[in-house]
Coordinates of C-alpha atoms (C1' of nucleotides) in Angstrom, one line a residue:
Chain A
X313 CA 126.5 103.6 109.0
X314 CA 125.8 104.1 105.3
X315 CA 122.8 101.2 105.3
X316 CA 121.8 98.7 102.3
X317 CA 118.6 99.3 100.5
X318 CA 116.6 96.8 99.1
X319 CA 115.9 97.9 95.4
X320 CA 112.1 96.6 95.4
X321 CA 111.2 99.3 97.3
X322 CA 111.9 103.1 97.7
X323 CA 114.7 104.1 100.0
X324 CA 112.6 106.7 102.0
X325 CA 110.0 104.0 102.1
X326 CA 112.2 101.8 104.2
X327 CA 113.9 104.4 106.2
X328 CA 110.0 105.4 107.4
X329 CA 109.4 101.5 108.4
X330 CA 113.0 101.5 110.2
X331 CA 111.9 104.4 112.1
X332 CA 108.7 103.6 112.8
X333 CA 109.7 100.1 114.0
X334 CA 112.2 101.9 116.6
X335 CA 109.6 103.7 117.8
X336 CA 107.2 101.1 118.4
X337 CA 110.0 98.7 119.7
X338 CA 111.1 101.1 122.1
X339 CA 114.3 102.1 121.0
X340 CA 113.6 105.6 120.8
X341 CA 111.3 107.2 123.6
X342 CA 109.0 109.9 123.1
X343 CA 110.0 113.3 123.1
X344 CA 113.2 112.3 121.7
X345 CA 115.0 114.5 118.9
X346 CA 115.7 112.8 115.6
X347 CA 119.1 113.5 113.8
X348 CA 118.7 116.6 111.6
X349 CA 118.1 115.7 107.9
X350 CA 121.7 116.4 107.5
X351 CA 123.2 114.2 110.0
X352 CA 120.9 111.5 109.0
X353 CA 121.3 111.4 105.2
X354 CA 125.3 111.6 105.7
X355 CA 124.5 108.4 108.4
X356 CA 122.8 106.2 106.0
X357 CA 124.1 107.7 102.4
X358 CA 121.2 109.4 101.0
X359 CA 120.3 112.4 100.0
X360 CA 118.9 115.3 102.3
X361 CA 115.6 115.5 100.1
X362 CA 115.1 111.9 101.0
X363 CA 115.3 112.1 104.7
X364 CA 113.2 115.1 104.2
X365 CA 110.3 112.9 102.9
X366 CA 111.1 110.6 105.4
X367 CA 110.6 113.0 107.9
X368 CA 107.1 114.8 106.3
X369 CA 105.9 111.0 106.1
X370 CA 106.2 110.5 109.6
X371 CA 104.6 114.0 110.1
X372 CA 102.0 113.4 108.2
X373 CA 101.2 110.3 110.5
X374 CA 101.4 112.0 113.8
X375 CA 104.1 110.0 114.7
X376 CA 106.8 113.1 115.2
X377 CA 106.5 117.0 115.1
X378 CA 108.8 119.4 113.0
X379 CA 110.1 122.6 114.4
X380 CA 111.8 124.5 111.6
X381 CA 115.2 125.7 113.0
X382 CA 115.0 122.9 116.0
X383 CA 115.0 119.8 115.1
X384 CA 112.0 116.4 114.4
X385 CA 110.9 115.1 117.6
X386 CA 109.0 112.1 118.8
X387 CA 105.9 113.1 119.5
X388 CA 104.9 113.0 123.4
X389 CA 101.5 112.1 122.8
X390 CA 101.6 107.7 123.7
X391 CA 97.9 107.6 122.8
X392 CA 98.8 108.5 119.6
X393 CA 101.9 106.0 119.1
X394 CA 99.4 103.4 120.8
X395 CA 96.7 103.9 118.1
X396 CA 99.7 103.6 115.5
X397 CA 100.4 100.5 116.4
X398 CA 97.1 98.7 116.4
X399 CA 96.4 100.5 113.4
X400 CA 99.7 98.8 111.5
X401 CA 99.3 95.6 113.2
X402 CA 95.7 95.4 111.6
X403 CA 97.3 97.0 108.1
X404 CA 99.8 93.9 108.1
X405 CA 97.4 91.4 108.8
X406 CA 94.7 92.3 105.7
X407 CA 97.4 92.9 103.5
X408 CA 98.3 89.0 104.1
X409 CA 95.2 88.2 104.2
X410 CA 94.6 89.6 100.5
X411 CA 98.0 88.3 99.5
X412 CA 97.3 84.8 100.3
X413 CA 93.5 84.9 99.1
X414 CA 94.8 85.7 95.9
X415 CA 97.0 83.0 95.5
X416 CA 94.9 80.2 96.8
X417 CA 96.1 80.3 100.1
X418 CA 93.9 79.6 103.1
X419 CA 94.6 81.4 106.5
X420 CA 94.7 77.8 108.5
X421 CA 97.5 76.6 106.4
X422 CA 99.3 80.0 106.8
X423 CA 99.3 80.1 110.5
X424 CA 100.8 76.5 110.3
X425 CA 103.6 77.6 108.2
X426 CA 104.5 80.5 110.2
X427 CA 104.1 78.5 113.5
X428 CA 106.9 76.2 112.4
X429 CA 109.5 79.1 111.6
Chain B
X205 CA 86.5 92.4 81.3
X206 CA 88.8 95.8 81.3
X207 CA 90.2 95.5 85.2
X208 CA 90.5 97.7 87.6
X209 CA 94.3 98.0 88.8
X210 CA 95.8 99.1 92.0
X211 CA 98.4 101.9 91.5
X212 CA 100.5 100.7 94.0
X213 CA 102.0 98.0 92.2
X214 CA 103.3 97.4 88.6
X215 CA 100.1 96.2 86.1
X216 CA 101.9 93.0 84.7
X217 CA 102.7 92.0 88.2
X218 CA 99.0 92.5 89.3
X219 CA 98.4 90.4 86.2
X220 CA 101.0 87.9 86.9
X221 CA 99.8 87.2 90.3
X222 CA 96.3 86.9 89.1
X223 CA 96.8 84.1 86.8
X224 CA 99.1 82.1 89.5
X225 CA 96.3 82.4 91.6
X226 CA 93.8 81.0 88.9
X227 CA 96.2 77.9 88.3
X228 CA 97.3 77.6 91.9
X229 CA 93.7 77.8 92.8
X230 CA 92.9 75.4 90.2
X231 CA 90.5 77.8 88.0
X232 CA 92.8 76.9 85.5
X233 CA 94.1 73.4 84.7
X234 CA 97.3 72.0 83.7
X235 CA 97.8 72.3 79.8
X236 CA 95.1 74.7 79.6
X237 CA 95.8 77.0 77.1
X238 CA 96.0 81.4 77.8
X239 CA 94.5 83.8 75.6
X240 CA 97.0 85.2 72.6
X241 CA 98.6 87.8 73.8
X242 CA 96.4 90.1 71.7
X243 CA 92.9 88.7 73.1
X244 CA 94.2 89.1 76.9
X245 CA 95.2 92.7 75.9
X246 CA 92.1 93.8 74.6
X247 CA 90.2 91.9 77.4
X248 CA 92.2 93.6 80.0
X249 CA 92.3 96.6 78.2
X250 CA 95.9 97.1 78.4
X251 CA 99.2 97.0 76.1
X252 CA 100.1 94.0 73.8
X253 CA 103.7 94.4 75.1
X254 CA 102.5 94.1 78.5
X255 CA 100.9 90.9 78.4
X256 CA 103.8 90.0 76.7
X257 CA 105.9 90.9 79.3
X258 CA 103.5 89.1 81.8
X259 CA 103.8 86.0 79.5
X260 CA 107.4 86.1 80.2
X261 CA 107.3 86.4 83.5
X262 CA 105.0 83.2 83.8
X263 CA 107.2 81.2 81.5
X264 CA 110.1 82.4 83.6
X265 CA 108.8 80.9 87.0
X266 CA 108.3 77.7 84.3
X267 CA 104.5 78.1 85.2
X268 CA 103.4 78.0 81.3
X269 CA 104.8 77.1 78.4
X270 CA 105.4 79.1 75.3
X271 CA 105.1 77.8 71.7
X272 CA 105.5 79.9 69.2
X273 CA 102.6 80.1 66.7
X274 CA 100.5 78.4 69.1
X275 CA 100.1 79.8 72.2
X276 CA 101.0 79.9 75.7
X277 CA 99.8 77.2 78.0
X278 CA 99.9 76.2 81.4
X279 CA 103.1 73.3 82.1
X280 CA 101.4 70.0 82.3
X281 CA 104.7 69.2 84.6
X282 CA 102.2 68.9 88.0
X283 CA 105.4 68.4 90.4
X284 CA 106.6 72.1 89.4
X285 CA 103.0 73.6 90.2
X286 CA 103.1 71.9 93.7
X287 CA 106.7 73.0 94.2
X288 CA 105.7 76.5 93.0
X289 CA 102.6 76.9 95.3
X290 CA 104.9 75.5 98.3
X291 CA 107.5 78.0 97.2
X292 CA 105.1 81.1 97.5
X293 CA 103.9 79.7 100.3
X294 CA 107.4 79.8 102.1
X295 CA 108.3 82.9 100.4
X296 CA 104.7 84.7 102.0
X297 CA 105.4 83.6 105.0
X298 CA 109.0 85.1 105.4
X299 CA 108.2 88.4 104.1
X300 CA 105.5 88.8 106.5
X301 CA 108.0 87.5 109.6
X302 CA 110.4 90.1 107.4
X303 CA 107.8 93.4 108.3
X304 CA 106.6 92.2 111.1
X305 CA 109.9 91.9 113.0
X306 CA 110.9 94.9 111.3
X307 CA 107.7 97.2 113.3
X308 CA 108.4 95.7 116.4
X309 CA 105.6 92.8 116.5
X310 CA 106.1 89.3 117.7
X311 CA 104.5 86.5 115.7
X312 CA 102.2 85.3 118.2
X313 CA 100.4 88.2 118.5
X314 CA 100.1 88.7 114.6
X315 CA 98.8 85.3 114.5
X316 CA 96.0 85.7 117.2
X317 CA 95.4 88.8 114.9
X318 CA 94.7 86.8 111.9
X319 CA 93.1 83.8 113.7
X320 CA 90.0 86.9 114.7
X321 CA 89.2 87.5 111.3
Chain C
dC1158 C1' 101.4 77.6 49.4
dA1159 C1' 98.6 81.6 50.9
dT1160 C1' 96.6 83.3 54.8
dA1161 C1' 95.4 84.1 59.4
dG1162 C1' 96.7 83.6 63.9
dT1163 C1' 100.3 82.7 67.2
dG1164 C1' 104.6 84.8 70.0
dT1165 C1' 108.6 88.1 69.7
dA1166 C1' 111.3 92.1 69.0
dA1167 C1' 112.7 97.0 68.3
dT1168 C1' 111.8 101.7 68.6
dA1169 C1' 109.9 105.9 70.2
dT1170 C1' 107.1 108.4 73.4
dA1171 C1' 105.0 109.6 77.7
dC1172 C1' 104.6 109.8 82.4
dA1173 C1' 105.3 109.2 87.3
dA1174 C1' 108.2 108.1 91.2
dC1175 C1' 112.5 108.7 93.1
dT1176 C1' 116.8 110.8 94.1
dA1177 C1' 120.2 114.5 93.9
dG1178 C1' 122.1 119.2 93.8
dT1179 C1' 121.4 123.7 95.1
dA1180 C1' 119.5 127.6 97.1
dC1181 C1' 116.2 129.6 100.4
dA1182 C1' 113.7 130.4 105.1
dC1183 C1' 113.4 130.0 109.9
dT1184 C1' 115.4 129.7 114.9
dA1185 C1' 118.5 129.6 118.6
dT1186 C1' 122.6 131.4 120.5
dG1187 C1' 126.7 134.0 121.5
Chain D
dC1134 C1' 122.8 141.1 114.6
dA1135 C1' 125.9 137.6 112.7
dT1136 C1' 126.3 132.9 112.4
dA1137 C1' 125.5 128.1 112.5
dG1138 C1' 122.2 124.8 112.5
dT1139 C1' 117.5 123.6 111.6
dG1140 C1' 113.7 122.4 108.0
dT1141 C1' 112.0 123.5 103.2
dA1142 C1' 111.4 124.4 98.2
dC1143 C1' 112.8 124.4 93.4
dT1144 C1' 114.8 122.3 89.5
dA1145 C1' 116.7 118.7 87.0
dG1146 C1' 118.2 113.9 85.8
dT1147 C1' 117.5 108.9 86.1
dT1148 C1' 114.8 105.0 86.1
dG1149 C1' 110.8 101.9 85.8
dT1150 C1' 106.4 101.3 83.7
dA1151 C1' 103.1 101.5 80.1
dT1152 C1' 101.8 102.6 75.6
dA1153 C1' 101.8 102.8 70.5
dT1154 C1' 103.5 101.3 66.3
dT1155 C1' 105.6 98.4 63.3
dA1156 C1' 107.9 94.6 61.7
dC1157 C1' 109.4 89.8 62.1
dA1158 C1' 109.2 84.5 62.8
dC1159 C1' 106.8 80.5 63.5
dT1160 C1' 102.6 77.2 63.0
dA1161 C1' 98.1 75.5 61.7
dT1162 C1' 94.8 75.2 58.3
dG1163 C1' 92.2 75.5 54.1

DNA sequence: CATAGTGTAATATACAACTAGTACACTATG
DNA sequence: CATAGTGTACTAGTTGTATATTACACTATG
């Protein structure tokens, strides 16, 4: 694989977001076993103590469960990955909400432009 | 004044994006001229050299102009601050479609998102 | 033409975030 | 109980950001 980073943000940054948005998507099912922090940092080209981060990030937010000497799992619990996704889709919305307001922005003329794309 | 900044994000940014939203927003008007570098230092109560480097930044997106010995001051050149505001405008609005698609949602239901608040 | 107020530049220092290399600790399995 | 495969922890180096300090270059003004 070896992926491409963008350099505005940190690598294990996006690798968490490109996880997350395979789980929410769909494209991994719950219960499912992650590759080891091995396997994954040869995969996409970084370094073991990145994916490690990546992998206490997703810990921390419930999203999978680490068994030393098994493996990082998916967690089972779709309530959880439910409540994860509302929670993100209302994350994304203020944070372009207080984007725009900043720059002068109103939401009305917003929505317009992204209707159009 | 001495701001409170986020720690998420670099403090010239925070500062550039603050004074494109005062012009952009019309707070400021075209050949208005900034505080010296040393005034907006002291009133945001942070380095000379990074109002400098917020200074640059500005003159870069050819939003102010610099003279030397005089001061820095907003372009008079109207046509770049409209194509500048439509430029953010476009640029928001992708890198929201960006994360977004990257998490798995669909823009119609981020919009009826933002239309409830 | 001296002076004070502009922006600009260079250097050194400090600190935090990020990444990498290496070694350690736990678990399953034959 | 040895071994291979897990996650984890420690240390160090790099980079970006911010600061402090000092000096320089230009401009307006008395």
């Amino acid at each position: 694989m070896t992926l491409d980073f963008s350099r505005d943000k940190p690598i294990y940054s996006q690798l968490v977001d490109r996880i997350c948005g395979d789980i929410l998507k769909g494209n991994l099912s719950l219960g499912d076993r992650l590759p080891s922090v091995r396997e994954y940092a040869v995969e996409t080209g970084v370094n073991v103590n990145t994916v490690q981060r990546v992998y206490k990030e997703l810990e921390a937010m419930q999203m999978t469960e680490t068994k030393r000497g098994q493996g990082t799992f998916i967690t089972t619990n779709e309530e959880r990955i439910i409540q994860l996704r509302d929670d993100m889709k209302k994350q994304l919305a203020q944070s372009f909400l207080t984007s725009i307001e900043a720059l002068g922005f109103s939401k009305e003329e917003m929505i317009l432009v992204l209707q159009q794309k």
